Short mmCIF file of C-alpha atoms in Angstrom, two decimals:
data_model
loop_
_atom_site.label_atom_id
_atom_site.label_comp_id
_atom_site.label_asym_id
_atom_site.label_seq_id
_atom_site.Cartn_x
_atom_site.Cartn_y
_atom_site.Cartn_z
CA MET A 1 -4.99 29.13 4.78
CA SER A 2 -4.60 31.40 1.75
CA GLU A 3 -2.35 30.39 -1.09
CA ASN A 4 -1.69 30.52 -4.78
CA SER A 5 -3.78 27.56 -5.77
CA LYS A 6 -2.95 24.42 -7.73
CA ILE A 7 -6.64 24.08 -8.65
CA GLU A 8 -6.85 24.48 -12.42
CA TRP A 9 -9.74 26.93 -12.43
CA THR A 10 -8.52 29.49 -9.90
CA ASP A 11 -5.45 31.56 -9.09
CA HIS A 12 -5.93 31.76 -5.31
CA SER A 13 -7.61 29.58 -2.70
CA HIS A 14 -8.73 31.45 0.40
CA ASN A 15 -10.31 30.19 3.61
CA GLU A 16 -11.74 32.38 6.33
CA TRP A 17 -12.69 29.26 8.30
CA GLU A 18 -12.20 25.50 8.17
CA GLY A 19 -14.76 22.79 8.77
CA CYS A 20 -17.93 21.35 7.29
CA GLN A 21 -20.41 18.47 7.35
CA LYS A 22 -20.98 15.97 4.57
CA ALA A 23 -23.93 16.89 2.38
CA GLY A 24 -24.13 14.12 -0.22
CA PRO A 25 -22.39 11.16 -1.88
CA GLY A 26 -19.78 13.41 -3.44
CA CYS A 27 -18.55 14.22 0.08
CA ASP A 28 -17.85 10.59 1.05
CA HIS A 29 -14.09 10.91 0.56
CA CYS A 30 -13.68 14.62 1.26
CA TYR A 31 -10.08 15.81 0.86
CA ALA A 32 -10.67 18.70 3.28
CA GLU A 33 -11.91 16.35 6.00
CA THR A 34 -8.86 14.15 5.46
CA ARG A 35 -6.66 17.21 5.84
CA ASN A 36 -8.51 18.20 9.00
CA ILE A 37 -7.94 14.73 10.46
CA ARG A 38 -4.22 14.90 9.66
CA PHE A 39 -3.75 18.27 11.34
CA GLY A 40 -6.09 17.29 14.18
CA GLY A 41 -3.91 14.40 15.31
CA GLY A 42 -6.17 11.71 13.88
CA THR A 43 -9.50 13.33 14.72
CA ALA A 44 -11.69 15.48 12.47
CA THR A 45 -12.04 18.26 15.01
CA ASN A 46 -13.97 20.59 12.67
CA TRP A 47 -16.06 18.08 10.74
CA GLY A 48 -19.46 16.56 11.28
CA PRO A 49 -22.69 17.38 13.19
CA GLY A 50 -22.04 19.78 16.04
CA ALA A 51 -18.34 20.18 15.30
CA PRO A 52 -17.09 23.77 15.70
CA ARG A 53 -15.72 25.54 12.66
CA ARG A 54 -12.21 26.94 13.06
CA ARG A 55 -11.62 30.54 12.05
CA THR A 56 -8.36 31.49 10.38
CA SER A 57 -6.18 34.38 11.49
CA GLU A 58 -6.90 38.02 10.80
CA ALA A 59 -3.60 38.30 8.92
CA ASN A 60 -4.70 35.47 6.65
CA ARG A 61 -8.11 37.04 6.08
CA ARG A 62 -6.47 40.25 4.84
CA LYS A 63 -4.46 38.59 2.07
CA PRO A 64 -7.11 39.16 -0.64
CA LEU A 65 -6.66 42.91 -0.18
CA ARG A 66 -3.05 42.47 -1.25
CA TRP A 67 -4.05 40.38 -4.27
CA ASN A 68 -6.60 43.03 -5.23
CA SER A 69 -3.90 45.70 -5.18
CA ARG A 70 -1.87 43.69 -7.71
CA HIS A 71 -4.61 43.74 -10.32
CA GLU A 72 -2.89 45.96 -12.87
CA LYS A 73 0.34 43.97 -12.85
CA PHE A 74 -1.52 40.64 -13.11
CA PHE A 75 -3.76 41.91 -15.90
CA ALA A 76 -0.79 43.26 -17.86
CA THR A 77 0.92 39.86 -17.62
CA HIS A 78 -2.03 37.53 -18.16
CA GLY A 79 -4.59 39.63 -20.01
CA ARG A 80 -7.35 38.78 -17.55
CA ARG A 81 -8.50 39.32 -13.99
CA GLN A 82 -7.44 37.17 -11.03
CA ARG A 83 -9.79 34.46 -9.82
CA GLY A 84 -10.15 33.51 -6.17
CA PHE A 85 -11.88 30.45 -4.69
CA PHE A 86 -13.48 31.01 -1.30
CA GLU A 87 -13.70 28.17 1.22
CA SER A 88 -11.92 25.21 -0.32
CA LEU A 89 -11.88 23.80 3.23
CA GLY A 90 -15.53 24.48 4.02
CA ASP A 91 -18.74 25.82 2.52
CA TRP A 92 -19.63 29.52 2.39
CA LEU A 93 -23.35 28.68 2.83
CA ASP A 94 -22.83 26.33 5.78
CA ASN A 95 -25.55 26.99 8.40
CA ALA A 96 -23.15 26.03 11.21
CA VAL A 97 -20.85 28.98 10.47
CA PRO A 98 -21.47 32.07 12.66
CA ILE A 99 -23.24 34.72 10.59
CA GLU A 100 -20.63 37.34 11.51
CA TRP A 101 -18.00 35.20 9.78
CA LEU A 102 -20.08 35.13 6.61
CA ALA A 103 -20.54 38.90 6.85
CA ASP A 104 -16.76 39.31 7.03
CA LEU A 105 -16.32 37.03 4.01
CA LEU A 106 -18.80 39.11 2.02
CA GLU A 107 -17.03 42.28 3.11
CA THR A 108 -13.80 40.83 1.71
CA VAL A 109 -15.59 40.31 -1.61
CA ARG A 110 -16.95 43.87 -1.51
CA LEU A 111 -13.52 45.37 -0.84
CA THR A 112 -11.78 43.42 -3.64
CA PRO A 113 -13.61 44.45 -6.84
CA ASN A 114 -10.59 43.53 -8.98
CA LEU A 115 -10.83 39.85 -8.00
CA ASP A 116 -13.41 37.49 -9.49
CA TRP A 117 -14.59 35.38 -6.56
CA LEU A 118 -15.78 31.82 -7.19
CA LEU A 119 -18.23 30.92 -4.42
CA LEU A 120 -18.98 27.19 -4.60
CA SER A 121 -21.52 25.47 -2.35
CA LYS A 122 -23.09 22.07 -1.79
CA ARG A 123 -25.94 23.90 -0.04
CA ILE A 124 -27.01 26.32 -2.75
CA GLY A 125 -30.60 26.33 -1.45
CA ASN A 126 -29.37 28.25 1.60
CA TRP A 127 -28.32 31.30 -0.38
CA HIS A 128 -31.28 33.60 0.22
CA ALA A 129 -31.65 32.88 3.94
CA ARG A 130 -27.92 33.20 4.62
CA LEU A 131 -27.50 36.40 2.62
CA ASP A 132 -30.53 37.91 4.31
CA ALA A 133 -29.19 36.98 7.75
CA ALA A 134 -25.81 38.51 6.86
CA ARG A 135 -27.59 41.66 5.66
CA GLU A 136 -29.48 41.95 8.95
CA TYR A 137 -26.32 41.34 10.96
CA ALA A 138 -24.42 43.98 8.96
CA PHE A 139 -27.27 46.49 9.44
CA ASN A 140 -27.29 45.98 13.21
CA HIS A 141 -23.59 45.59 13.96
CA ARG A 142 -21.51 47.35 11.28
CA ARG A 143 -20.95 50.93 10.27
CA ASP A 144 -20.03 50.37 6.65
CA GLY A 145 -21.90 49.86 3.39
CA LEU A 146 -22.10 46.08 3.57
CA HIS A 147 -25.80 45.85 4.33
CA GLN A 148 -26.72 48.00 1.28
CA TRP A 149 -24.39 45.87 -0.88
CA ILE A 150 -26.07 42.64 0.25
CA ALA A 151 -29.55 44.21 -0.06
CA ALA A 152 -28.81 45.11 -3.69
CA TRP A 153 -27.76 41.53 -4.34
CA LEU A 154 -30.97 40.18 -2.81
CA ASP A 155 -32.87 42.66 -4.99
CA GLY A 156 -31.35 41.14 -8.13
CA ARG A 157 -28.30 43.35 -8.61
CA GLY A 158 -25.52 40.87 -7.94
CA PRO A 159 -21.87 41.90 -7.53
CA GLU A 160 -19.92 42.13 -10.78
CA ASN A 161 -17.04 40.15 -9.29
CA VAL A 162 -18.94 37.09 -8.01
CA TRP A 163 -19.31 33.75 -9.77
CA ILE A 164 -21.65 31.30 -8.05
CA GLY A 165 -21.37 27.53 -8.38
CA THR A 166 -22.88 24.39 -6.95
CA THR A 167 -21.43 20.89 -6.69
CA ILE A 168 -23.25 18.23 -8.73
CA CYS A 169 -22.26 14.55 -8.78
CA ASN A 170 -25.37 12.79 -10.16
CA GLN A 171 -28.71 13.41 -11.85
CA LYS A 172 -30.63 13.68 -8.58
CA GLU A 173 -28.45 16.55 -7.39
CA ALA A 174 -28.64 18.23 -10.81
CA ASP A 175 -32.43 18.30 -10.84
CA ARG A 176 -32.61 19.38 -7.20
CA ASP A 177 -29.92 22.06 -7.06
CA ILE A 178 -29.43 23.62 -10.51
CA PRO A 179 -32.86 25.35 -10.45
CA LYS A 180 -31.88 26.85 -7.07
CA LEU A 181 -28.59 28.06 -8.53
CA LEU A 182 -30.37 29.76 -11.42
CA GLU A 183 -32.46 31.80 -8.98
CA LEU A 184 -29.32 33.47 -7.59
CA PRO A 185 -28.27 36.73 -9.29
CA ALA A 186 -24.67 36.26 -10.44
CA LEU A 187 -22.33 37.33 -13.20
CA VAL A 188 -21.46 33.67 -13.84
CA ARG A 189 -23.24 30.53 -12.67
CA PHE A 190 -21.23 27.33 -12.84
CA LEU A 191 -21.32 23.64 -11.98
CA SER A 192 -18.48 21.75 -10.33
CA MET A 193 -19.24 18.16 -11.32
CA GLU A 194 -16.46 16.53 -9.34
CA PRO A 195 -16.45 13.79 -8.34
CA LEU A 196 -18.73 12.77 -11.20
CA LEU A 197 -20.50 9.61 -10.01
CA GLY A 198 -22.97 8.97 -12.80
CA ALA A 199 -24.38 10.05 -16.14
CA VAL A 200 -26.02 13.48 -15.94
CA ASP A 201 -28.21 15.28 -18.48
CA ILE A 202 -27.97 19.06 -18.00
CA GLY A 203 -29.03 20.10 -21.50
CA ASP A 204 -32.16 21.92 -20.36
CA TYR A 205 -30.08 24.07 -17.99
CA LEU A 206 -27.62 25.16 -20.70
CA VAL A 207 -30.18 26.62 -23.12
CA PRO A 208 -32.17 29.69 -22.03
CA SER A 209 -35.91 29.28 -21.62
CA TYR A 210 -36.37 32.73 -23.16
CA PRO A 211 -34.25 34.54 -25.79
CA ASN A 212 -31.21 36.47 -24.63
CA CYS A 213 -29.84 39.38 -26.60
CA GLN A 214 -26.11 39.31 -27.25
CA GLY A 215 -25.81 42.78 -25.78
CA PHE A 216 -27.62 46.10 -26.06
CA GLU A 217 -26.68 48.19 -29.08
CA GLN A 218 -28.56 51.40 -29.84
CA GLY A 219 -30.45 50.99 -33.10
CA GLY A 220 -29.32 53.50 -35.70
CA ARG A 221 -32.83 54.31 -36.89
CA MET A 222 -34.65 53.56 -33.66
CA GLU A 223 -35.84 55.65 -30.74
CA PRO A 224 -33.29 56.12 -27.96
CA GLY A 225 -33.13 53.10 -25.66
CA TYR A 226 -34.12 50.50 -28.27
CA CYS A 227 -31.72 47.78 -29.33
CA GLY A 228 -30.62 47.37 -32.92
CA ARG A 229 -29.91 43.67 -32.28
CA CYS A 230 -33.27 42.54 -30.89
CA ALA A 231 -35.50 45.66 -31.12
CA GLY A 232 -36.20 45.41 -27.39
CA HIS A 233 -35.85 48.20 -24.84
CA PHE A 234 -32.59 48.31 -22.87
CA SER A 235 -34.57 47.61 -19.66
CA ASP A 236 -35.83 44.25 -20.97
CA PRO A 237 -34.54 41.25 -18.96
CA ILE A 238 -32.94 39.85 -22.11
CA HIS A 239 -30.28 42.58 -21.77
CA ASP A 240 -29.58 41.89 -18.08
CA HIS A 241 -26.79 39.36 -17.64
CA MET A 242 -27.83 38.87 -14.00
CA LYS A 243 -31.19 37.52 -15.13
CA ARG A 244 -29.97 34.82 -17.50
CA ASP A 245 -31.58 31.53 -16.57
CA THR A 246 -28.78 29.26 -17.77
CA VAL A 247 -25.59 27.63 -16.53
CA ASP A 248 -22.57 29.54 -17.89
CA TRP A 249 -19.73 27.10 -17.22
CA VAL A 250 -19.28 23.40 -16.45
CA ILE A 251 -16.27 21.81 -14.69
CA VAL A 252 -16.03 18.00 -14.73
CA GLY A 253 -13.67 15.63 -12.97
CA GLY A 254 -13.26 12.15 -11.56
CA GLU A 255 -12.44 11.33 -7.96
CA SER A 256 -8.89 11.15 -6.61
CA GLY A 257 -7.44 9.66 -3.45
CA PRO A 258 -6.96 6.15 -2.07
CA ASN A 259 -10.70 5.34 -1.95
CA ALA A 260 -11.60 6.97 -5.26
CA ARG A 261 -14.57 5.63 -7.20
CA PRO A 262 -14.05 5.10 -10.97
CA MET A 263 -15.65 7.48 -13.46
CA HIS A 264 -17.05 6.12 -16.71
CA PRO A 265 -15.38 8.07 -19.56
CA GLU A 266 -18.70 8.43 -21.36
CA TRP A 267 -20.17 10.44 -18.47
CA ALA A 268 -17.56 13.16 -18.99
CA ARG A 269 -17.70 12.88 -22.78
CA SER A 270 -21.47 13.37 -22.78
CA LEU A 271 -21.23 16.52 -20.65
CA GLY A 272 -18.59 17.93 -22.98
CA ASP A 273 -20.88 17.26 -25.95
CA GLN A 274 -23.84 18.90 -24.19
CA CYS A 275 -21.77 22.01 -23.49
CA ALA A 276 -20.45 22.15 -27.06
CA ALA A 277 -23.98 21.94 -28.47
CA ALA A 278 -25.09 24.85 -26.26
CA GLY A 279 -21.95 26.97 -26.68
CA VAL A 280 -21.13 26.74 -22.97
CA PRO A 281 -17.46 26.60 -21.89
CA PHE A 282 -16.41 23.18 -20.61
CA MET A 283 -13.41 22.33 -18.44
CA PHE A 284 -12.27 18.76 -17.93
CA LYS A 285 -10.31 18.96 -14.71
CA GLN A 286 -9.10 15.37 -14.33
CA HIS A 287 -9.84 11.67 -14.69
CA GLY A 288 -8.90 11.28 -11.05
CA GLU A 289 -7.38 8.11 -9.67
CA TRP A 290 -8.71 5.89 -12.49
CA ALA A 291 -7.68 6.24 -16.13
CA PRO A 292 -9.63 4.90 -19.12
CA GLY A 293 -8.55 1.55 -20.56
CA SER A 294 -7.18 -1.59 -18.97
CA GLY A 295 -3.58 -0.46 -18.69
CA ASP A 296 -1.05 -3.32 -18.68
CA PHE A 297 -3.60 -5.90 -17.60
CA GLY A 298 -1.65 -8.92 -18.79
CA SER A 299 1.28 -8.34 -16.44
CA GLY A 300 -0.91 -7.33 -13.53
CA ARG A 301 0.80 -3.98 -13.36
CA TYR A 302 -2.43 -2.06 -12.71
CA GLU A 303 -5.51 -2.62 -10.60
CA THR A 304 -8.41 -2.66 -13.05
CA ALA A 305 -12.18 -2.41 -12.94
CA ALA A 306 -15.13 -2.37 -15.30
CA VAL A 307 -17.70 0.43 -14.97
CA ALA A 308 -21.22 0.24 -16.39
CA SER A 309 -23.12 3.25 -17.67
CA ASP A 310 -25.35 3.11 -14.59
CA GLY A 311 -22.36 3.19 -12.23
CA ARG A 312 -21.99 -0.48 -11.32
CA VAL A 313 -18.36 -1.44 -10.80
CA VAL A 314 -16.76 -4.87 -11.19
CA ALA A 315 -13.35 -5.05 -9.51
CA GLY A 316 -10.75 -6.58 -11.78
CA GLY A 317 -12.89 -6.01 -14.86
CA TYR A 318 -14.72 -8.50 -16.96
CA GLU A 319 -11.54 -10.30 -18.02
CA ALA A 320 -11.08 -11.42 -14.43
CA THR A 321 -14.60 -11.98 -13.12
CA GLY A 322 -17.11 -11.66 -15.93
CA TYR A 323 -19.98 -9.20 -15.96
CA PRO A 324 -22.66 -9.42 -13.28
CA ALA A 325 -25.55 -11.75 -14.01
CA GLY A 326 -28.06 -10.25 -16.41
CA SER A 327 -25.59 -7.81 -17.97
CA SER A 328 -25.57 -7.06 -21.67
CA SER A 329 -23.69 -4.96 -24.19
CA ALA A 330 -26.36 -2.27 -23.68
CA ASP A 331 -24.93 -1.66 -20.21
CA GLY A 332 -22.02 0.19 -21.81
CA TRP A 333 -19.21 -1.36 -19.78
CA ALA A 334 -15.85 0.42 -19.91
CA MET A 335 -12.51 -0.70 -18.54
CA VAL A 336 -10.51 1.60 -16.26
CA HIS A 337 -7.27 1.15 -14.37
CA ARG A 338 -5.82 2.75 -11.26
CA ALA A 339 -3.01 4.89 -12.62
CA GLY A 340 -3.03 7.72 -10.06
CA LYS A 341 -4.19 11.29 -10.58
CA LYS A 342 -1.03 12.57 -12.24
CA ALA A 343 -0.68 9.70 -14.69
CA ALA A 344 -4.40 9.62 -15.51
CA GLY A 345 -4.10 13.26 -16.47
CA ARG A 346 -6.52 15.79 -17.93
CA LEU A 347 -6.92 14.66 -21.53
CA LEU A 348 -10.39 13.56 -22.59
CA ASP A 349 -10.26 11.61 -25.85
CA GLY A 350 -6.79 13.06 -26.44
CA LEU A 351 -7.79 16.71 -25.97
CA GLN A 352 -7.37 19.14 -23.10
CA HIS A 353 -10.58 21.07 -22.44
CA ASP A 354 -9.98 24.41 -20.70
CA GLY A 355 -13.11 26.41 -21.37
CA PHE A 356 -13.54 29.53 -19.19
CA PRO A 357 -16.07 32.31 -18.95
CA VAL A 358 -14.22 35.61 -18.92
CA HIS A 359 -15.17 38.69 -16.90
CA GLY A 360 -15.95 41.59 -19.16
CA ALA A 361 -18.71 43.49 -20.88
CA SER A 362 -22.07 41.76 -21.20
CA PRO A 363 -22.52 39.28 -22.72
CA ILE A 364 -19.88 37.10 -21.06
CA GLN A 365 -17.07 36.37 -23.48
CA LEU A 366 -16.08 32.73 -23.84
CA ILE A 367 -12.68 31.12 -24.15
CA GLY A 368 -13.07 27.83 -25.96
CA GLU A 369 -11.28 24.51 -25.71
CA ILE A 370 -7.62 24.11 -26.46
CA SER A 371 -5.92 21.01 -27.76
#
């Protein structure tokens, strides 16, 4: 249940348990549920209301300690820290998970300071209650420093090796969950917008509502403790990277799998433009099952569809069936064809977008797009 990951934005995937319950339209065709069904003999034994979560072995749960010990070798080779993704087969903020399991997960994070942990949740609003419950459990049942570590996090001093993300697939989820994400103290806050099921405007969440200094620098002719960049005191929130009120990274992708829903190319393009305007790193992970364009429509080689800007889909595309009644050019129809994930690829308008925030001194350094 731990492995070197094929996910583009992490080096390791690690699961301390398996199982979940669908939390929104992005979960409709969950790959982890499909996997659970396959290994459960045709039944999703760890999925759905009331289903028990399955804990992985102790040997598996100790693997991150080994990765942490390899930090120097990895850094010398790659010039950066290792990234780990917790709970690709579940949700770290799932209320149905026993609190002692979450406490053990957090202890793994605490004991691996050389790993940057990406904690992604569809239930980001649970963060305060779950962390507080884990703190109380650790205080009552453990004889280590975990409860002080969690208490510091709840007090606004988040771990320096934790990146927090939430899954967003449409505008409704963005407006509901991004404000909750921004309340959580974290070195990096990110959005996983996969599967992207509609146009989403996140511009207001990419630009800070108050000025942020680029990093404290003692002013040469100023009293000790005052910044030569912004003239503010070092204790001002504008110097605290944990108190930024913006999204630091955006990952976008279409849906894959046999029942995948098409993604309109403009939805991804718009998000890339929003990130570029705000100077926020943008990663385009994949088109998914459906590639832009009609493919070889004339020979019938590909299944095709037309997607409107508002998400309506016409199977076969307008060449075959015509647009729905009342449609117009303002609907922004785009043709897509089912090429498969590998063939559809990761290029958006001919470019590969691999923006990453990089762990380091405040402010967070950015790696831009590559072509």
